[in-house]
Coordinates of C-alpha atoms in Angstrom, one line a residue:
X1 CA 0.0 0.0 0.0
X2 CA 1.3 3.4 -0.9
X3 CA 2.1 5.4 2.2
X4 CA 2.7 9.3 2.2
X5 CA 5.1 10.9 4.5
X6 CA 3.9 13.0 7.4
X7 CA 6.0 15.9 6.3
X8 CA 3.6 16.6 3.5
X9 CA 0.8 16.8 5.9
X10 CA 2.5 18.7 8.8
X11 CA 4.4 21.4 6.8
X12 CA 4.2 22.7 3.3
X13 CA 6.9 21.7 0.8
X14 CA 9.6 24.4 0.0
X15 CA 11.3 23.8 -3.3
X16 CA 15.0 24.3 -3.2
X17 CA 16.2 26.9 -5.8
X18 CA 19.6 25.8 -7.3
X19 CA 22.4 28.4 -7.5
X20 CA 23.3 29.5 -11.1
X21 CA 26.4 27.8 -12.4
X22 CA 29.6 30.0 -13.0
X23 CA 32.7 28.2 -14.5
X24 CA 35.0 30.6 -12.8
X25 CA 33.9 29.9 -9.2
X26 CA 31.6 31.4 -6.7
X27 CA 30.5 34.9 -7.0
X28 CA 30.8 37.3 -4.1
X29 CA 27.4 38.5 -2.7
X30 CA 26.4 42.0 -3.7
X31 CA 26.8 43.1 0.0
X32 CA 30.5 42.5 0.0
X33 CA 30.5 39.4 2.3
X34 CA 33.4 37.1 1.5
X35 CA 32.9 33.8 0.2
X36 CA 34.8 30.9 1.6
X37 CA 36.7 28.4 -0.6
X38 CA 34.2 25.6 -1.5
X39 CA 36.9 23.0 -0.9
X40 CA 37.2 24.1 2.9
X41 CA 33.5 24.8 3.5
X42 CA 31.8 22.4 5.9
X43 CA 28.7 20.5 4.6
X44 CA 25.5 22.0 5.8
X45 CA 23.7 19.9 8.5
X46 CA 20.8 17.9 7.1
X47 CA 17.3 19.3 7.8
X48 CA 15.8 17.9 11.0
X49 CA 13.4 15.0 10.6
X50 CA 9.7 15.9 10.7
X51 CA 8.1 15.1 14.0
X52 CA 6.1 12.0 14.4
X53 CA 2.4 12.6 13.8
X54 CA 0.4 12.9 17.0
X55 CA -1.5 9.7 17.9
X56 CA -4.9 11.4 17.3
X57 CA -3.9 11.9 13.6
X58 CA -3.2 8.2 12.9
X59 CA -5.9 6.3 11.0
X60 CA -7.5 3.5 13.1
X61 CA -6.4 0.1 11.9
X62 CA -9.1 -2.4 10.8
X63 CA -8.1 -6.1 10.4
X64 CA -10.3 -8.2 8.2
X65 CA -10.0 -12.0 8.4
X66 CA -11.1 -13.6 5.2
X67 CA -11.3 -12.5 1.7
X68 CA -14.7 -14.2 0.9
X69 CA -18.0 -12.5 0.1
X70 CA -18.4 -10.9 3.6
X71 CA -14.7 -9.7 4.1
X72 CA -14.4 -8.4 0.5
X73 CA -17.8 -6.6 0.7
X74 CA -16.8 -4.9 3.8
X75 CA -13.3 -3.8 2.5
X76 CA -14.6 -2.4 -0.7
X77 CA -17.4 -0.5 1.1
X78 CA -14.7 1.2 3.2
X79 CA -12.7 2.5 0.2
X80 CA -13.0 6.1 1.2
X81 CA -13.1 5.6 5.0
X82 CA -10.3 7.1 7.1
X83 CA -9.0 3.6 8.1
X84 CA -5.8 1.6 7.4
X85 CA -7.2 -1.9 6.4
X86 CA -5.2 -5.1 6.4
X87 CA -7.0 -8.1 4.8
X88 CA -5.7 -11.4 6.0
X89 CA -6.4 -14.7 4.1
X90 CA -4.6 -18.0 3.8
X91 CA -5.4 -18.0 0.0
X92 CA -4.3 -15.3 -2.3
X93 CA -7.6 -15.3 -4.2
X94 CA -11.3 -14.5 -3.8
X95 CA -13.4 -17.5 -4.9
X96 CA -16.8 -17.4 -6.3
X97 CA -18.1 -20.5 -4.5
X98 CA -21.5 -20.9 -6.2
X99 CA -19.7 -22.0 -9.3
X100 CA -17.1 -24.2 -7.6
X101 CA -18.9 -27.4 -8.6
X102 CA -18.2 -26.4 -12.2
X103 CA -14.5 -26.7 -11.5
X104 CA -15.0 -30.0 -9.7
X105 CA -16.9 -31.4 -12.7
X106 CA -14.4 -30.0 -15.4
X107 CA -16.8 -27.4 -16.8
X108 CA -14.6 -24.5 -15.8
X109 CA -11.0 -23.9 -14.8
X110 CA -9.9 -22.4 -11.5
X111 CA -9.1 -19.0 -12.8
X112 CA -12.6 -18.7 -14.4
X113 CA -14.2 -18.3 -10.9
X114 CA -11.3 -16.9 -8.9
X115 CA -9.3 -13.7 -8.9
X116 CA -6.3 -12.6 -7.0
X117 CA -7.2 -10.4 -3.9
X118 CA -4.3 -8.0 -4.6
X119 CA -5.6 -7.5 -8.2
X120 CA -9.2 -6.9 -7.0
X121 CA -8.0 -4.3 -4.5
X122 CA -5.2 -2.8 -6.4
X123 CA -6.8 0.6 -6.8
X124 CA -7.9 0.9 -3.1
X125 CA -5.0 2.7 -1.4
X126 CA -6.2 2.2 2.2
X127 CA -5.9 -1.6 2.0
X128 CA -2.9 -4.0 2.1
X129 CA -3.2 -7.8 1.7
X130 CA -1.4 -10.4 3.9
X131 CA -1.2 -14.0 2.9
X132 CA -1.2 -15.8 6.2
X133 CA -3.3 -18.0 8.5
X134 CA -4.7 -16.8 11.7
X135 CA -3.6 -19.0 14.6
X136 CA -4.9 -17.1 17.5
X137 CA -7.0 -14.1 18.6
X138 CA -6.1 -12.1 21.7
X139 CA -9.2 -9.9 22.5
X140 CA -7.7 -8.3 25.6
X141 CA -4.6 -7.1 23.9
X142 CA -6.3 -6.5 20.4
X143 CA -3.9 -8.7 18.6
X144 CA -4.1 -11.7 16.2
X145 CA -1.4 -14.3 15.8
X146 CA -0.3 -15.3 12.2
X147 CA 1.5 -18.0 10.4
X148 CA 2.7 -17.3 6.8
X149 CA 1.6 -19.3 3.8
X150 CA 4.3 -21.9 4.3
X151 CA 3.2 -22.6 8.0
X152 CA 6.2 -20.5 9.3
X153 CA 5.7 -17.9 12.0
X154 CA 5.2 -14.6 10.4
X155 CA 7.5 -11.9 11.7
X156 CA 5.3 -9.0 10.7
X157 CA 7.6 -6.0 11.0
X158 CA 7.2 -2.3 11.3
X159 CA 4.9 -0.2 13.3
X160 CA 2.6 -1.9 15.7
X161 CA 3.4 -5.4 14.5
X162 CA 5.3 -7.8 16.7
X163 CA 6.8 -11.0 15.8
X164 CA 3.9 -13.2 14.6
X165 CA 1.2 -10.7 15.6
X166 CA -0.9 -8.0 14.1
X167 CA -2.5 -5.4 16.2
X168 CA -5.9 -3.9 15.4
X169 CA -8.2 -1.1 16.5
X170 CA -11.2 -2.9 14.8
X171 CA -11.5 -6.6 13.8
X172 CA -13.8 -8.2 11.3
X173 CA -13.8 -12.0 11.4
X174 CA -15.3 -13.4 8.2
X175 CA -13.5 -16.7 7.9
X176 CA -16.4 -18.7 6.5
X177 CA -17.2 -22.4 7.1
X178 CA -15.8 -25.8 6.5
X179 CA -17.0 -29.4 6.1
X180 CA -19.0 -31.1 8.9
X181 CA -19.1 -34.9 9.1
X182 CA -21.3 -35.1 12.1
X183 CA -18.8 -36.7 14.5
X184 CA -17.3 -38.9 11.7
X185 CA -14.3 -37.0 10.8
X186 CA -12.6 -40.2 9.6
X187 CA -15.0 -40.1 6.5
X188 CA -13.2 -37.0 5.2
X189 CA -10.4 -38.9 3.5
X190 CA -13.0 -41.1 1.7
X191 CA -15.7 -38.5 0.9
X192 CA -14.3 -35.1 0.1
X193 CA -16.3 -32.0 0.4
X194 CA -16.4 -28.9 -1.8
X195 CA -15.4 -25.6 -0.2
X196 CA -12.0 -24.6 -1.8
X197 CA -10.2 -24.8 -5.2
X198 CA -8.1 -27.7 -3.7
X199 CA -11.3 -29.6 -2.9
X200 CA -12.6 -29.0 -6.4
X201 CA -9.5 -30.2 -8.1
X202 CA -9.4 -33.3 -5.8
X203 CA -13.0 -34.2 -6.8
X204 CA -12.3 -33.6 -10.5
X205 CA -9.4 -36.0 -10.3
X206 CA -11.3 -38.6 -8.5
X207 CA -14.2 -38.5 -10.8
X208 CA -12.2 -38.6 -14.0
X209 CA -9.9 -41.2 -12.7
X210 CA -12.8 -43.4 -11.7
X211 CA -13.7 -43.8 -15.4
X212 CA -10.1 -44.6 -16.2
X213 CA -10.0 -47.3 -13.4
X214 CA -13.4 -48.7 -14.6
X215 CA -11.9 -49.0 -18.1
X216 CA -8.9 -50.9 -16.8
X217 CA -11.1 -53.2 -14.7
X218 CA -13.3 -54.0 -17.7
X219 CA -10.3 -54.7 -19.8
X220 CA -9.1 -57.2 -17.2
X221 CA -12.5 -58.9 -17.0
X222 CA -13.3 -57.7 -13.5
X223 CA -17.0 -56.8 -13.7
X224 CA -17.4 -56.1 -9.9
X225 CA -14.5 -53.7 -9.8
X226 CA -15.8 -52.0 -13.0
X227 CA -19.2 -51.4 -11.5
X228 CA -17.8 -50.2 -8.2
X229 CA -15.7 -47.6 -10.1
X230 CA -18.8 -46.5 -12.1
X231 CA -20.8 -45.9 -9.0
X232 CA -20.9 -42.3 -7.9
X233 CA -22.6 -41.3 -4.6
X234 CA -23.3 -37.7 -3.5
X235 CA -24.2 -37.4 0.2
X236 CA -26.5 -34.4 0.8
X237 CA -29.3 -33.0 -1.4
X238 CA -28.8 -29.3 -0.8
X239 CA -28.0 -27.0 -3.7
X240 CA -24.3 -28.3 -4.0
X241 CA -25.3 -32.0 -3.9
X242 CA -28.0 -31.5 -6.4
X243 CA -25.7 -29.6 -8.8
X244 CA -23.0 -32.2 -8.4
X245 CA -25.3 -35.1 -9.0
X246 CA -26.9 -33.5 -12.0
X247 CA -23.6 -32.6 -13.6
X248 CA -22.2 -36.1 -13.0
X249 CA -25.1 -37.6 -14.8
X250 CA -24.5 -35.3 -17.8
X251 CA -20.8 -36.3 -17.9
X252 CA -21.7 -39.9 -18.0
X253 CA -24.6 -39.7 -20.4
X254 CA -23.1 -37.2 -22.9
X255 CA -19.6 -35.8 -22.3
X256 CA -17.7 -39.2 -22.4
X257 CA -19.7 -40.7 -25.2
X258 CA -17.6 -42.9 -27.4
X259 CA -14.4 -42.1 -25.7
X260 CA -13.8 -45.6 -24.0
X261 CA -13.4 -49.0 -25.5
X262 CA -14.3 -51.4 -22.7
X263 CA -17.0 -49.5 -20.8
X264 CA -20.1 -47.6 -21.6
X265 CA -20.0 -44.5 -19.5
X266 CA -23.8 -44.2 -19.8
X267 CA -24.0 -47.3 -17.5
X268 CA -22.6 -45.2 -14.6
X269 CA -24.8 -45.1 -11.6
X270 CA -25.1 -41.7 -9.9
X271 CA -26.9 -41.7 -6.6
X272 CA -28.0 -38.7 -4.6
X273 CA -28.5 -39.6 -0.9
X274 CA -30.4 -37.4 1.5
X275 CA -31.3 -38.2 5.2
X276 CA -34.2 -35.7 5.1
X277 CA -37.6 -36.3 3.4
X278 CA -36.8 -34.2 0.3
X279 CA -34.2 -32.6 -1.8
X280 CA -33.5 -28.8 -1.6
X281 CA -34.9 -28.5 1.9
X282 CA -34.9 -24.7 1.7
X283 CA -37.2 -24.6 -1.3
X284 CA -41.0 -24.7 -1.3
X285 CA -42.4 -28.3 -1.6
X286 CA -43.6 -27.8 -5.2
X287 CA -40.1 -26.8 -6.4
X288 CA -38.7 -29.8 -4.4
X289 CA -40.8 -32.1 -6.4
X290 CA -39.9 -30.5 -9.7
X291 CA -36.2 -30.7 -8.8
X292 CA -36.5 -34.4 -8.0
X293 CA -38.3 -35.1 -11.3
X294 CA -35.6 -33.2 -13.2
X295 CA -32.8 -35.1 -11.5
X296 CA -34.5 -38.4 -12.4
X297 CA -34.9 -37.4 -16.0
X298 CA -31.1 -36.8 -16.1
X299 CA -30.6 -40.4 -14.8
X300 CA -29.9 -39.6 -11.1
X301 CA -31.1 -42.1 -8.6
X302 CA -32.6 -40.0 -5.7
X303 CA -32.7 -41.6 -2.2
X304 CA -34.3 -39.6 0.4
X305 CA -35.3 -40.4 4.1
X306 CA -32.2 -42.7 4.4
X307 CA -29.0 -41.6 6.1
X308 CA -25.5 -42.9 5.3
X309 CA -24.2 -45.1 8.3
X310 CA -20.6 -45.5 7.3
X311 CA -18.1 -44.6 4.5
X312 CA -14.7 -46.2 3.8
X313 CA -12.4 -46.7 0.8
X314 CA -14.5 -49.5 -0.8
X315 CA -18.0 -48.1 -0.4
X316 CA -20.7 -47.0 2.1
X317 CA -23.4 -48.3 4.3
X318 CA -27.0 -47.0 3.6
X319 CA -29.5 -47.0 6.3
X320 CA -29.5 -47.0 10.0
X321 CA -29.4 -49.6 12.7
X322 CA -29.2 -53.3 11.9
X323 CA -30.8 -52.7 8.4
X324 CA -27.9 -51.1 6.7
X325 CA -27.0 -52.1 3.3
X326 CA -23.5 -52.3 1.9
X327 CA -22.9 -50.5 -1.3
X328 CA -19.8 -51.0 -3.4
X329 CA -18.7 -47.5 -4.5
X330 CA -15.3 -46.0 -5.1
X331 CA -16.3 -42.4 -5.5
X332 CA -18.3 -40.8 -2.7
X333 CA -18.6 -37.0 -2.5
X334 CA -19.8 -35.1 0.6
X335 CA -22.3 -32.2 0.5
X336 CA -24.3 -32.9 3.6
X337 CA -23.2 -30.4 6.2
X338 CA -21.0 -27.5 7.0
X339 CA -19.4 -26.3 10.3
X340 CA -18.2 -22.8 11.2
X341 CA -14.5 -21.9 11.0
X342 CA -12.4 -22.7 14.1
X343 CA -11.8 -19.0 14.6
X344 CA -15.3 -18.9 16.2
X345 CA -14.0 -21.1 19.0
X346 CA -10.9 -18.8 19.2
X347 CA -13.1 -15.8 19.8
X348 CA -15.1 -17.7 22.5
X349 CA -11.8 -18.7 24.2
X350 CA -12.3 -22.5 23.5
X351 CA -9.1 -23.1 21.8
X352 CA -5.5 -21.7 22.2
X353 CA -3.3 -20.0 19.6
X354 CA -0.8 -22.8 19.8
X355 CA -0.9 -26.5 20.7
X356 CA 1.4 -25.9 23.6
X357 CA -0.5 -23.2 25.2
X358 CA -3.5 -23.6 27.5
X359 CA -6.9 -22.7 26.4
X360 CA -7.6 -19.0 26.5
X361 CA -10.3 -17.4 28.4
X362 CA -12.9 -15.0 27.2
X363 CA -12.2 -11.4 28.3
X364 CA -15.8 -11.3 29.6
X365 CA -16.7 -14.7 31.1
X366 CA -19.4 -16.2 29.1
X367 CA -20.0 -13.2 27.0
X368 CA -19.3 -14.7 23.6
X369 CA -21.4 -17.7 22.8
X370 CA -21.5 -20.2 20.0
X371 CA -24.5 -22.1 18.5
X372 CA -24.5 -25.8 17.9
X373 CA -22.7 -25.3 14.5
X374 CA -19.9 -23.3 16.1
X375 CA -21.1 -19.9 14.8
X376 CA -20.8 -16.8 16.9
X377 CA -23.8 -15.3 18.4
X378 CA -23.5 -11.6 17.5
X379 CA -25.4 -8.5 18.5
X380 CA -27.8 -6.7 16.1
X381 CA -24.9 -4.6 14.8
X382 CA -22.9 -7.8 14.2
X383 CA -20.4 -7.0 16.9
X384 CA -19.6 -9.6 19.6
X385 CA -20.8 -9.1 23.2
X386 CA -18.3 -7.2 25.4
X387 CA -16.2 -6.2 22.5
X388 CA -17.8 -3.4 20.4
X389 CA -14.7 -3.3 18.2
X390 CA -14.9 -6.9 17.1
X391 CA -17.4 -7.9 14.4
X392 CA -18.3 -11.3 12.9
X393 CA -20.0 -11.7 9.4
X394 CA -20.8 -14.3 6.8
X395 CA -21.1 -18.0 7.5
X396 CA -19.3 -17.6 10.9
X397 CA -22.1 -15.3 12.3
X398 CA -25.3 -16.7 14.0
X399 CA -28.0 -14.2 13.1
X400 CA -31.8 -14.7 13.4
X401 CA -34.2 -13.3 11.0
X402 CA -37.4 -11.6 12.0
X403 CA -39.3 -14.8 12.1
X404 CA -36.6 -16.5 14.2
X405 CA -35.1 -18.6 11.5
X406 CA -31.3 -18.3 11.1
X407 CA -29.9 -16.2 8.2
X408 CA -28.8 -18.7 5.6
X409 CA -25.2 -19.3 4.9
X410 CA -25.2 -18.0 1.3
X411 CA -23.3 -15.4 -0.7
X412 CA -26.0 -12.7 -0.7
X413 CA -26.3 -12.9 3.1
X414 CA -22.6 -12.6 3.6
X415 CA -22.3 -9.6 1.3
X416 CA -25.1 -7.9 3.1
X417 CA -23.4 -8.5 6.4
X418 CA -20.1 -7.2 5.2
X419 CA -21.7 -4.0 3.9
X420 CA -23.5 -3.5 7.2
X421 CA -20.3 -3.8 9.2
X422 CA -18.9 -1.1 6.9
X423 CA -21.9 1.2 7.6
X424 CA -21.4 0.7 11.4
X425 CA -17.7 1.6 11.2
X426 CA -18.3 4.7 9.0
X427 CA -20.9 5.9 11.4
X428 CA -18.5 5.5 14.4
X429 CA -15.6 7.2 12.6
X430 CA -17.8 10.2 11.7
X431 CA -19.4 10.4 15.2
X432 CA -22.9 9.6 13.8
X433 CA -25.6 7.5 15.4
X434 CA -25.3 3.9 14.7
X435 CA -27.3 2.6 11.8
X436 CA -30.4 0.4 12.2
X437 CA -29.7 -3.2 13.3
X438 CA -28.8 -5.7 10.6
X439 CA -31.8 -7.1 8.8
X440 CA -31.3 -9.7 6.1
X441 CA -33.0 -9.1 2.8
X442 CA -34.0 -12.4 1.2
X443 CA -33.6 -12.1 -2.5
X444 CA -34.6 -15.7 -3.1
X445 CA -33.0 -19.1 -3.8
X446 CA -31.6 -20.6 -7.0
X447 CA -30.3 -24.1 -7.8
X448 CA -29.3 -25.5 -11.0
X449 CA -29.8 -29.3 -11.7
X450 CA -28.3 -29.7 -15.1
X451 CA -28.6 -28.6 -18.8
X452 CA -31.7 -26.5 -19.2
X453 CA -32.9 -27.6 -15.6
X454 CA -33.1 -25.5 -12.6
X455 CA -35.4 -24.1 -9.9
X456 CA -35.9 -20.5 -8.7
X457 CA -37.8 -19.1 -5.8
X458 CA -37.9 -15.3 -5.9
X459 CA -40.2 -14.0 -3.0
X460 CA -43.2 -16.2 -4.3
X461 CA -42.2 -16.2 -8.0
X462 CA -41.4 -19.8 -8.7
X463 CA -39.7 -20.9 -11.8
X464 CA -38.4 -24.3 -13.0
X465 CA -37.0 -25.9 -16.2
X466 CA -35.5 -23.9 -19.0
X467 CA -36.6 -20.4 -17.9
X468 CA -35.2 -21.0 -14.4
X469 CA -31.9 -22.2 -15.9
X470 CA -31.6 -19.1 -18.0
X471 CA -32.3 -17.0 -15.0
X472 CA -29.7 -18.9 -12.8
X473 CA -27.1 -18.5 -15.5
X474 CA -27.6 -14.8 -15.9
X475 CA -27.5 -14.2 -12.2
X476 CA -24.2 -16.0 -11.6
X477 CA -22.4 -14.4 -14.5
X478 CA -23.6 -11.1 -13.3
X479 CA -22.1 -11.6 -9.9
X480 CA -18.7 -12.8 -11.1
X481 CA -15.9 -10.4 -10.4
X482 CA -14.1 -9.1 -13.4
X483 CA -15.1 -8.7 -17.1
X484 CA -12.6 -11.4 -18.1
X485 CA -14.3 -14.0 -15.8
X486 CA -17.7 -13.2 -17.1
X487 CA -16.6 -13.4 -20.7
X488 CA -14.8 -16.7 -20.3
X489 CA -17.6 -18.4 -18.4
X490 CA -20.1 -17.2 -21.0
X491 CA -18.0 -18.7 -23.8
X492 CA -17.3 -21.9 -22.0
X493 CA -21.0 -22.4 -21.1
X494 CA -22.1 -21.6 -24.7
X495 CA -19.7 -24.2 -26.0
X496 CA -20.8 -26.8 -23.4
X497 CA -24.4 -26.0 -24.3
X498 CA -24.0 -26.9 -28.0
X499 CA -21.5 -29.6 -27.7
X500 CA -21.9 -31.2 -24.3
X501 CA -18.1 -31.0 -24.0
X502 CA -16.3 -30.0 -20.9
X503 CA -12.9 -28.5 -21.7
X504 CA -11.3 -28.6 -18.2
X505 CA -10.8 -32.4 -18.1
X506 CA -7.0 -32.4 -17.5
X507 CA -6.1 -34.5 -14.5
X508 CA -2.9 -33.5 -12.7
X509 CA -1.5 -34.2 -9.3
X510 CA -2.3 -37.4 -7.7
X511 CA -3.0 -39.4 -4.5
X512 CA -1.5 -42.4 -3.1
X513 CA -5.0 -44.1 -3.0
X514 CA -7.6 -42.2 -4.9
X515 CA -10.5 -44.1 -3.5
X516 CA -9.0 -45.4 -0.3
X517 CA -8.8 -42.0 1.4
X518 CA -5.1 -42.2 2.1
X519 CA -4.4 -38.9 0.4
X520 CA -0.9 -37.9 -0.4
X521 CA -1.2 -35.1 -3.0
X522 CA 1.8 -34.5 -5.2
X523 CA 2.9 -31.1 -6.3
X524 CA 0.1 -29.4 -8.2
X525 CA 0.5 -27.1 -11.2
X526 CA -1.7 -24.1 -11.7
X527 CA -5.0 -25.0 -13.2

């Protein structure tokens, strides 16, 4: 970030006027004063350094943790605010998560839905970006602890930054969410979730490699292994699960047609499993029924009202109690649940900044509470109890709507929270009254199921099929960051629409056991 010297603020600049050059030496002043020999003249003392600016003139320091929808919305809304902002993220890019499944299913490449944070904020002079992971939050001292991108302690440097710490006057924690396996964390290696670009590339590799393994098994005459490799299970029938299942069916039915010699990809079995009674639980029942019908037309087997009891490297158990059924399946994908970022527990004093340190205690005992998902219960202005200078936004914030339902963990809600925090900070800096409490504006729900198949619920306006699909496409392209991203996505989708082809089918990297869950990623090249 460009910084201006305080001399330019404290005192006006006086331009030095150079003396006229005379080849015969210095000229005596007109008042007759003698001029000393330049070779014996002592150098003039340098001008004194400008005094340090008074503390009252320093801009308050806002630290934003997380460059997702909430964090980025807040930072951009504070472009003209008298703040020094530091945006901290362990990734160097902002990710458009609603289209992450397209990367996982080879429809788009990673740069199509992501943009470097430094590039996005290059014109905002009051922001600097730090690539680091937050390992601790000290509310009493108003500091956060950092590790750099390589897992080494970040020495910070300069000003108010000590070794491995970053001081703040205001703090916004918008670290998002991660996968939740409902107490079965051992399933994670066998059933990857979809939250980051690394997750998407892992899923892409597993899906495309499964067809290759099925081809090899068929060539060797092993029908059981072939069928296991051609079985794809998606656990969880929310928007992500529905989108993954529908796209996997399209890949099997159309994209890979005539590309294999020993298998017919159209025989692949795509199963969508939901423990609840219906798919897309957040949608009205009529749209749930239409979504299920559209999935079945694509060839997806929809299983509802039945939980998954166990997952391992060879398959999964369907059902509960003694009536579980073993299913041979080498590719299981997880879309069933999310949990809040561990930073919520740090705020509540439930975890320490380092493994060797004891658990920290909240500054105000019992003031900061978490809900069952680990989200932080915030006040109406999105600050945390007992610390008016600390805010939480996005998936990490537990906020209730007027009817008592929680604000959903979706991109529009996160953006609204980020902009609200910015309004609160601007009011405080200007000495104005605080804005009205945060109120979520529900703009509706959208979910795509496959080619020309989607459902849309817009405040009572309900669409499905082709019209909904075009609406979904236009909305997602509009909210992508950057003209280049929008153009590339439009071109890729147009090509896929007319040809059924998915251009990003390059498999790179690898795992020691693609299906067994013992993941040992090799060095990855940029996608």
